[in-house]
mmCIF file of N, CA, C and O in Angstrom:
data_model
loop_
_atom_site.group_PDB
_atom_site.id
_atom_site.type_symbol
_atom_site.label_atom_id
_atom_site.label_comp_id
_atom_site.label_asym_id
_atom_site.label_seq_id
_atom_site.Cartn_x
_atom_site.Cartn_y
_atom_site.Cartn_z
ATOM 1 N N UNK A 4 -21.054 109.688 -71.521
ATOM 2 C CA UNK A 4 -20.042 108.659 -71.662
ATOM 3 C C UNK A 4 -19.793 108.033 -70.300
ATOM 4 O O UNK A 4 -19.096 108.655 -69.498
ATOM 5 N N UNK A 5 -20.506 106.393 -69.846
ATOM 6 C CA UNK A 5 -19.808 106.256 -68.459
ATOM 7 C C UNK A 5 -18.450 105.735 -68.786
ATOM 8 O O UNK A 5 -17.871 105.360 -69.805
ATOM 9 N N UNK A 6 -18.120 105.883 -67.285
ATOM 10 C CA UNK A 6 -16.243 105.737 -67.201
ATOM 11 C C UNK A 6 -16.586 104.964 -66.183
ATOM 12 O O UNK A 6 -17.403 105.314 -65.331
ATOM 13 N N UNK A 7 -16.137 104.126 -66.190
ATOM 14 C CA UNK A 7 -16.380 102.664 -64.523
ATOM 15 C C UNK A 7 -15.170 102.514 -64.712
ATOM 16 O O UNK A 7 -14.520 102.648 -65.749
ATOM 17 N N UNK A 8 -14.916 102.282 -63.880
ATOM 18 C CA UNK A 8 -13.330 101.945 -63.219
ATOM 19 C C UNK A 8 -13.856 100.662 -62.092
ATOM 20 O O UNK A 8 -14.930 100.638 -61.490
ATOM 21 N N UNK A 9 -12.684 99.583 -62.026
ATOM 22 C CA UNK A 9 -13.406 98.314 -61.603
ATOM 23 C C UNK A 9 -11.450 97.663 -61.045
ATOM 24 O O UNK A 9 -10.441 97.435 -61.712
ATOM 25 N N UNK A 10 -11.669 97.607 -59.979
ATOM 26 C CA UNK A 10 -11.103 96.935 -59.182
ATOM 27 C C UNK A 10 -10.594 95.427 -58.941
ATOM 28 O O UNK A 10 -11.415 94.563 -58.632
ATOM 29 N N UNK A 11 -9.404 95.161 -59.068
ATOM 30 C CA UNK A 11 -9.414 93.749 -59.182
ATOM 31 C C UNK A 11 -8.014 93.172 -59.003
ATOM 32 O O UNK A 11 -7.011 93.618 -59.560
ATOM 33 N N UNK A 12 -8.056 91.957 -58.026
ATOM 34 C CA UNK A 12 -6.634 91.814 -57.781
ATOM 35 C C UNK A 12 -6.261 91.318 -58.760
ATOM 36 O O UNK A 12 -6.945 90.751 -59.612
ATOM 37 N N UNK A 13 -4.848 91.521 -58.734
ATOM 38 C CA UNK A 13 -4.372 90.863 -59.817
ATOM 39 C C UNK A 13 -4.106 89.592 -60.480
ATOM 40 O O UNK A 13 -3.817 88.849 -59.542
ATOM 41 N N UNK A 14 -4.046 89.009 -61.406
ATOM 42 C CA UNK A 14 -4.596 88.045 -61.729
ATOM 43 C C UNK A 14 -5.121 87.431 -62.863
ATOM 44 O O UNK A 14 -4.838 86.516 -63.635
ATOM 45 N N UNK A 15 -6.091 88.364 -62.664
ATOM 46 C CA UNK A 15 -7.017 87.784 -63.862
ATOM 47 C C UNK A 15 -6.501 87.925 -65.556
ATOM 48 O O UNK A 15 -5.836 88.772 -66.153
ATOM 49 N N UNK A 16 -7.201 86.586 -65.991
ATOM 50 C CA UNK A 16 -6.652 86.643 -67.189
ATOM 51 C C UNK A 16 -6.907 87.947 -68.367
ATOM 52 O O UNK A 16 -7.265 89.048 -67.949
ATOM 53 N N UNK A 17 -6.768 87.798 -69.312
ATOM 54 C CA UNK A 17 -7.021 88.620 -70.832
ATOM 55 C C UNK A 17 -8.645 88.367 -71.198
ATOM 56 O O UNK A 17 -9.510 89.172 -71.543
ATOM 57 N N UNK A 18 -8.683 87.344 -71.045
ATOM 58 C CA UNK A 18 -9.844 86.916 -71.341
ATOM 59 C C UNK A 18 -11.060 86.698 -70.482
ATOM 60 O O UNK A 18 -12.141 86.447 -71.015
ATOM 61 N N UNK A 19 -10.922 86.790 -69.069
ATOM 62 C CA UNK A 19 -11.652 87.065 -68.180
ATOM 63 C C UNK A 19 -11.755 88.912 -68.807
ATOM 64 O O UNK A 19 -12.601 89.155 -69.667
ATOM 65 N N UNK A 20 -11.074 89.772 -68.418
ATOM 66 C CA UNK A 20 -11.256 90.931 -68.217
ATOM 67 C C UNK A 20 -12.172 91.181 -69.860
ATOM 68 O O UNK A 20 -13.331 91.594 -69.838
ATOM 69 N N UNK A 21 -11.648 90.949 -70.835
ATOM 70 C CA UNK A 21 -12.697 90.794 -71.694
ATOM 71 C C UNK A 21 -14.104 90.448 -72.170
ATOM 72 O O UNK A 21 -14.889 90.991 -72.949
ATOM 73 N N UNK A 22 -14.137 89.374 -71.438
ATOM 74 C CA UNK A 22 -15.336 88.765 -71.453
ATOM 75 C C UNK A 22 -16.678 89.599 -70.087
ATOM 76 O O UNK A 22 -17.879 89.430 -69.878
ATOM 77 N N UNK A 23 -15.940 90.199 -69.665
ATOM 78 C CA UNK A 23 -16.245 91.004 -68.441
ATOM 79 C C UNK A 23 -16.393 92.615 -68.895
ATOM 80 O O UNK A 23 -17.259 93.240 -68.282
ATOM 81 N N UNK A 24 -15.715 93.260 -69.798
ATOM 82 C CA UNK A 24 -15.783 94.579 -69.750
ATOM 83 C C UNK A 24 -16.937 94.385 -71.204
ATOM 84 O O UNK A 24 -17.678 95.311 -71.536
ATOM 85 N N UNK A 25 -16.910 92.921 -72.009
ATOM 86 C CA UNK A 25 -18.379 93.160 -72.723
ATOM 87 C C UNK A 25 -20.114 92.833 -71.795
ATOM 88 O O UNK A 25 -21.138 93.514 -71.849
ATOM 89 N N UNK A 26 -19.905 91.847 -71.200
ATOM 90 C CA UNK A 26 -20.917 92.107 -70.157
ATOM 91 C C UNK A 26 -21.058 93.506 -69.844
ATOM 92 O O UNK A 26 -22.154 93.971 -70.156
ATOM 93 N N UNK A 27 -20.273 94.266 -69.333
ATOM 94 C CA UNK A 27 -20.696 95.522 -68.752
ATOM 95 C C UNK A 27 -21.075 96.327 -69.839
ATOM 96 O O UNK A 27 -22.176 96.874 -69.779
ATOM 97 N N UNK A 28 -20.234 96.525 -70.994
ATOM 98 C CA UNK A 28 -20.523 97.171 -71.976
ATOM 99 C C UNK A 28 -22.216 97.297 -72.360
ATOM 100 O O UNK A 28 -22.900 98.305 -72.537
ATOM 101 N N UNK A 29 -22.666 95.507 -72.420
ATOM 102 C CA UNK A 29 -23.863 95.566 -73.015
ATOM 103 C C UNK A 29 -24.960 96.176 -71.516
ATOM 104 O O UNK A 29 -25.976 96.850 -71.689
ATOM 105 N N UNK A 30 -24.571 95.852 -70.482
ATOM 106 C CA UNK A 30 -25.491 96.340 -69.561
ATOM 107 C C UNK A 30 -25.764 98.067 -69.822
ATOM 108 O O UNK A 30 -26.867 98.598 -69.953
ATOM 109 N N UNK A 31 -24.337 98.786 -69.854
ATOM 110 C CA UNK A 31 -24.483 99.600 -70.158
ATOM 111 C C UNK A 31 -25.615 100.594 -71.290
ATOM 112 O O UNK A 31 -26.358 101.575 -71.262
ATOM 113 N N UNK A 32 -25.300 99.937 -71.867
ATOM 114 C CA UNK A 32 -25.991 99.902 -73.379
ATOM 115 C C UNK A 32 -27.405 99.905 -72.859
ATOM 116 O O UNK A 32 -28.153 100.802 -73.247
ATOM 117 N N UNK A 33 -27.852 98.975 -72.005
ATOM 118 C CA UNK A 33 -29.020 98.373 -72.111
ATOM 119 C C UNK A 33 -29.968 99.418 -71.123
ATOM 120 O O UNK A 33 -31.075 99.922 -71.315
ATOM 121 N N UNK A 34 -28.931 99.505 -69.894
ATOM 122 C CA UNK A 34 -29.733 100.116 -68.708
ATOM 123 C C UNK A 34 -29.545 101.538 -68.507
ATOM 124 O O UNK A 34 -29.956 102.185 -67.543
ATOM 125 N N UNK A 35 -28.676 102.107 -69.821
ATOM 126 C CA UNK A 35 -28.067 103.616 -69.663
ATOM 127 C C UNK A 35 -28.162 104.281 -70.654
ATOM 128 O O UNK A 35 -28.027 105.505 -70.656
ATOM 129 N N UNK A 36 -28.457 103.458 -71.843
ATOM 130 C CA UNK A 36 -28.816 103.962 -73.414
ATOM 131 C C UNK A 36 -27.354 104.404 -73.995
ATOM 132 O O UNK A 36 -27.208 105.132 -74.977
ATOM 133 N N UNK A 37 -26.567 103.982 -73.416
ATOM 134 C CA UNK A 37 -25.368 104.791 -73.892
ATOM 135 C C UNK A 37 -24.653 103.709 -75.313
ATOM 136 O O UNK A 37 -24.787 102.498 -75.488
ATOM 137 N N UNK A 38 -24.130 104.420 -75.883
ATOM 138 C CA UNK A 38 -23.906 103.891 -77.440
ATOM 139 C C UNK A 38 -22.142 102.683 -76.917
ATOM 140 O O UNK A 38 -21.241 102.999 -76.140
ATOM 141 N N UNK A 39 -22.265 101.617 -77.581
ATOM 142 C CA UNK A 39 -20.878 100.816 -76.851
ATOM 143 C C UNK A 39 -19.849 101.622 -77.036
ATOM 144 O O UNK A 39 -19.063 101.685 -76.090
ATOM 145 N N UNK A 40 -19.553 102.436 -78.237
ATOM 146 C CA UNK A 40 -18.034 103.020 -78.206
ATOM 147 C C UNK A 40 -17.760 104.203 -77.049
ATOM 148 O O UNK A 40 -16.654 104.736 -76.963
ATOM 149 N N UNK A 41 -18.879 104.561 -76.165
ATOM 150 C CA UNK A 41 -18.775 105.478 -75.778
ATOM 151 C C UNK A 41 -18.519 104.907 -74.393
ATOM 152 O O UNK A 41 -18.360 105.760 -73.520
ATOM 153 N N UNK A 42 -18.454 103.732 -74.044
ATOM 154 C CA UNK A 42 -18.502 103.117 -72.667
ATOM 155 C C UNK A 42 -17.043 103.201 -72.256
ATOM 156 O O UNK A 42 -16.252 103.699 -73.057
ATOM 157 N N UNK A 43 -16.852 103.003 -71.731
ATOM 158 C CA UNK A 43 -15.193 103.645 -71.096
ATOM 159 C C UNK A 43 -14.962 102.404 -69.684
ATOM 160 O O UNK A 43 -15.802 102.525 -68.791
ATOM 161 N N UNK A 44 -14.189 101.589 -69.540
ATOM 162 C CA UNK A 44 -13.696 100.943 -68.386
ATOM 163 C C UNK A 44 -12.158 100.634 -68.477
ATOM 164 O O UNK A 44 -11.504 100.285 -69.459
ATOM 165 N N UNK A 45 -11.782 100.847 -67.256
ATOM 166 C CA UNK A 45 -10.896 100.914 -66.916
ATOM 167 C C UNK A 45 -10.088 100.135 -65.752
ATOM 168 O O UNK A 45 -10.036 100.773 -64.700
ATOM 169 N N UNK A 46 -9.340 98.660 -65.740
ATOM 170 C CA UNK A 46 -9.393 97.734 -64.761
ATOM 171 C C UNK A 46 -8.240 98.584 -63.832
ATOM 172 O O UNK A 46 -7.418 99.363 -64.313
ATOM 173 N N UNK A 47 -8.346 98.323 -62.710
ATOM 174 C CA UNK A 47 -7.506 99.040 -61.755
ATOM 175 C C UNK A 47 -6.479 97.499 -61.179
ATOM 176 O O UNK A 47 -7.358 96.958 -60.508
ATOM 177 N N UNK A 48 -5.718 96.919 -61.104
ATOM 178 C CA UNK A 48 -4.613 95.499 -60.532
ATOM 179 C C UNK A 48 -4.235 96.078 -59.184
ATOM 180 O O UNK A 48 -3.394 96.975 -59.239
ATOM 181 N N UNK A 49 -4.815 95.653 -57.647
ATOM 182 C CA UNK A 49 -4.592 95.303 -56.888
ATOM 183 C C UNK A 49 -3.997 94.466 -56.062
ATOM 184 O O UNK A 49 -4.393 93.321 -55.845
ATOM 185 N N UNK A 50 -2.864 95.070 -55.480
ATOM 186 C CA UNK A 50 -2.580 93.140 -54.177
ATOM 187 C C UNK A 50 -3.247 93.068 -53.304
ATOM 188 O O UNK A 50 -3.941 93.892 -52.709
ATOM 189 N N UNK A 51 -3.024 91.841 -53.160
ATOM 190 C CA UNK A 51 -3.507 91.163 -51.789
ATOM 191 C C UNK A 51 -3.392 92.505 -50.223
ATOM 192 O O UNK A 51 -4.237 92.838 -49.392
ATOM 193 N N UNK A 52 -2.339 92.816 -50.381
ATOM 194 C CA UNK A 52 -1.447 93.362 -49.383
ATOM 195 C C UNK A 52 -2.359 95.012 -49.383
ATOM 196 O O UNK A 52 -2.522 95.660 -48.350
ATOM 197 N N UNK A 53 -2.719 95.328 -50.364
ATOM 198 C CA UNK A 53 -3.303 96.474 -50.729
ATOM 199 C C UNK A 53 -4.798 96.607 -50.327
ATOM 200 O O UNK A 53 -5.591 97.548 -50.288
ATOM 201 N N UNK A 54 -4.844 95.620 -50.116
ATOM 202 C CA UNK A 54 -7.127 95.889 -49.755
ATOM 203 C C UNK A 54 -7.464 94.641 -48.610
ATOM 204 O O UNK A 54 -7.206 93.468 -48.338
ATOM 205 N N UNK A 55 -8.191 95.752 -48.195
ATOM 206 C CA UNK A 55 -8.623 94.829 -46.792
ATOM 207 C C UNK A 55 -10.192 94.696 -46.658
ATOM 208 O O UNK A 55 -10.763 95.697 -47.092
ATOM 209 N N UNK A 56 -10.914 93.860 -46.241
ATOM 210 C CA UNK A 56 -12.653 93.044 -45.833
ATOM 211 C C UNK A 56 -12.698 92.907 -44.664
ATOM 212 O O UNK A 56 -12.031 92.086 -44.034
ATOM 213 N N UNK A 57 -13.660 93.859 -44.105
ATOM 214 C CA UNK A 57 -13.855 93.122 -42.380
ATOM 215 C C UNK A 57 -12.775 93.994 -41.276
ATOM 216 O O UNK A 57 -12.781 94.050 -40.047
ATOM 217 N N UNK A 58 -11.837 94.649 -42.338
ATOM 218 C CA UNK A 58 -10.356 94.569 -40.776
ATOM 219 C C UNK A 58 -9.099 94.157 -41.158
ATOM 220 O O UNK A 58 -7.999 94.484 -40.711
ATOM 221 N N UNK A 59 -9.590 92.918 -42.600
ATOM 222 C CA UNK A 59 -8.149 92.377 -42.518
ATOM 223 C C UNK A 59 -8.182 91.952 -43.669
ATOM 224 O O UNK A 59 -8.986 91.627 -44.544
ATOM 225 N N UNK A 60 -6.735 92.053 -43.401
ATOM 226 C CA UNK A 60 -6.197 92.381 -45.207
ATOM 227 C C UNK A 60 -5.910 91.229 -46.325
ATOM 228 O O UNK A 60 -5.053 90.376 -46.094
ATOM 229 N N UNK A 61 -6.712 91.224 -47.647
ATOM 230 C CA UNK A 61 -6.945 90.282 -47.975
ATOM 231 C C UNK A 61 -5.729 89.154 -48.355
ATOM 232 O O UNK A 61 -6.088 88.021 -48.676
ATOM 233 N N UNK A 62 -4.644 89.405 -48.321
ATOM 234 C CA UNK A 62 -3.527 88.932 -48.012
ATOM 235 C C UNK A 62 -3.258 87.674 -46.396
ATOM 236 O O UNK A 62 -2.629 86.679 -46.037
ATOM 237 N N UNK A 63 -4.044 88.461 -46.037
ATOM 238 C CA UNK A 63 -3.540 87.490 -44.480
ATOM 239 C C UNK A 63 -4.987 87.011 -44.252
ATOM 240 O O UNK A 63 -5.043 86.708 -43.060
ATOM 241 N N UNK A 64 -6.733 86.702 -45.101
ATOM 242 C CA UNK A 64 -7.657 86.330 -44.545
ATOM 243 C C UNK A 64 -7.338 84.866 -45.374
ATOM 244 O O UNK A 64 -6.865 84.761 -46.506
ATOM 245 N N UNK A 65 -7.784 83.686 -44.371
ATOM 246 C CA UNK A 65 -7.534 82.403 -44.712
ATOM 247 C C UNK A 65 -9.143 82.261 -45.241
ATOM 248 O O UNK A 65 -9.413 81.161 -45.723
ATOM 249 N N UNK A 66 -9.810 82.870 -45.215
ATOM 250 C CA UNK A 66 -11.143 82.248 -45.928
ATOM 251 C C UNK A 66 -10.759 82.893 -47.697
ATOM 252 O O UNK A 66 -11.232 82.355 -48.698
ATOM 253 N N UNK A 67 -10.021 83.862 -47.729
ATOM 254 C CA UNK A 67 -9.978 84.168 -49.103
ATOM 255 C C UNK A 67 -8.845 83.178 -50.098
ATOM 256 O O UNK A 67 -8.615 83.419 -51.283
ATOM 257 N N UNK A 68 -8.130 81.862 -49.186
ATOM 258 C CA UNK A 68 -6.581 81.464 -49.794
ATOM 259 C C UNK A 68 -7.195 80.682 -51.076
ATOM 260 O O UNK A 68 -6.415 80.228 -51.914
ATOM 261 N N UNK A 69 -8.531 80.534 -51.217
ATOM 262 C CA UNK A 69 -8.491 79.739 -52.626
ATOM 263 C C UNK A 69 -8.619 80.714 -53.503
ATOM 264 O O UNK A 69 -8.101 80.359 -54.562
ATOM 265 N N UNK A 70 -9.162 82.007 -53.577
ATOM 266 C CA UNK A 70 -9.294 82.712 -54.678
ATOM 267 C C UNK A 70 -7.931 83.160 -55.025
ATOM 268 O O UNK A 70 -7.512 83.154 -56.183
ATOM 269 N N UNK A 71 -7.146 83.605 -53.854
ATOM 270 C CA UNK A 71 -5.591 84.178 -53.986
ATOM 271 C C UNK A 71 -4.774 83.120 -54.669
ATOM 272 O O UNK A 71 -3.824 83.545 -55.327
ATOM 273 N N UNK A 72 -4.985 81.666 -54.634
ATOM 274 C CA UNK A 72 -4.196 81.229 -55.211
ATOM 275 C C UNK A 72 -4.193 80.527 -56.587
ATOM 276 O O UNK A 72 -3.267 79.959 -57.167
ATOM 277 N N UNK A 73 -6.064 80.807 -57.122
ATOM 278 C CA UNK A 73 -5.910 80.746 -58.136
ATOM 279 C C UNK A 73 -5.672 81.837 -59.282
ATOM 280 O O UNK A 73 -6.021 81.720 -60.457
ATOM 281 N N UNK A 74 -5.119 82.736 -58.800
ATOM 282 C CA UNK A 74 -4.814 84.269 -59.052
ATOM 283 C C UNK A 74 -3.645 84.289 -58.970
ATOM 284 O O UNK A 74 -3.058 85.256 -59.456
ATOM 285 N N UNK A 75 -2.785 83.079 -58.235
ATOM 286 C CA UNK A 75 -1.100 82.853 -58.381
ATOM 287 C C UNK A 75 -0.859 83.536 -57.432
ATOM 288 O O UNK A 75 0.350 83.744 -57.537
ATOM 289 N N UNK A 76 -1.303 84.168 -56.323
ATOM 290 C CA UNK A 76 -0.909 84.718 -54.855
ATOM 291 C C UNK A 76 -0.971 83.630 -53.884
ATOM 292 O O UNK A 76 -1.847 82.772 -53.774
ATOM 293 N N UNK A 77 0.443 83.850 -52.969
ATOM 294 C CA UNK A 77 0.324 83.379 -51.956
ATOM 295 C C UNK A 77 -0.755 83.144 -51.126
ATOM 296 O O UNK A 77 -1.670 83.959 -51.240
ATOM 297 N N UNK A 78 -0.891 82.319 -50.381
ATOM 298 C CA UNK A 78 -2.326 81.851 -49.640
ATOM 299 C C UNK A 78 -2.362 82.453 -48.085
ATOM 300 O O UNK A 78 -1.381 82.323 -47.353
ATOM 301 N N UNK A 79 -3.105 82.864 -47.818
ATOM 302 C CA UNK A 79 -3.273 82.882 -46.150
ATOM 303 C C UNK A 79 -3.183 81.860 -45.582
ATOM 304 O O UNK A 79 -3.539 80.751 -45.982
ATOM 305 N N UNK A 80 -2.593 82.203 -44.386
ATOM 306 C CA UNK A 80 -2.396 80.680 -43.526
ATOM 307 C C UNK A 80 -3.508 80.338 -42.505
ATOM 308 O O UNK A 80 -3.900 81.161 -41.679
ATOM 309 N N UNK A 81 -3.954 79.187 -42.596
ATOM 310 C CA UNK A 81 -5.358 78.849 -42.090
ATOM 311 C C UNK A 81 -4.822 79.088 -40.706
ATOM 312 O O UNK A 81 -3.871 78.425 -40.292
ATOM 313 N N UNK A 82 -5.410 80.022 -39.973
ATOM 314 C CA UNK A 82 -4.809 79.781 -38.269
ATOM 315 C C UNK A 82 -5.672 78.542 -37.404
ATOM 316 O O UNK A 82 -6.790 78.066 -37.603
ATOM 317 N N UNK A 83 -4.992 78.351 -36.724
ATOM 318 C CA UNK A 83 -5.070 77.227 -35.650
ATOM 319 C C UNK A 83 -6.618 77.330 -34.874
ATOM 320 O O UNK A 83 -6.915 76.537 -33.981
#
């Protein structure tokens, strides 16, 4: 039975995460032989404030402010 657990700020819609845990499902299926009811995922909702790339935290990186804010998070501030 895999169990994936999958990371993700928060955000995302119902229907993203759906459309996403059947993708995996069928990969599963495909590349693991494992039967769909037996596939197991589990989304984990992250902040910004909570995970960091590089050093710095994805909350305060200005290359990440378009994904954060279409996710309804505050934006990083582009520094000078």
């Amino acid at each position: 039975m895999p169990s994936i657990t999958v990371q993700l700020l928060r955000g995302r819609t119902v229907e993203q995460k759906r459309a996403f845990a059947e993708a995996v499902t069928s990969a599963a299926v495909e590349t693991l032989g494992a039967r769909p009811g037996d596939v197991r995922i589990a989304f984990e909702h992250i902040e910004p404030d909570d995970v960091a790339n590089g050093g710095v935290l994805a909350s305060e990186d200005a290359t990440r402010s378009g994904v954060l804010s279409n996710l309804g998070h505050e934006s990083a501030a582009v520094a000078d």
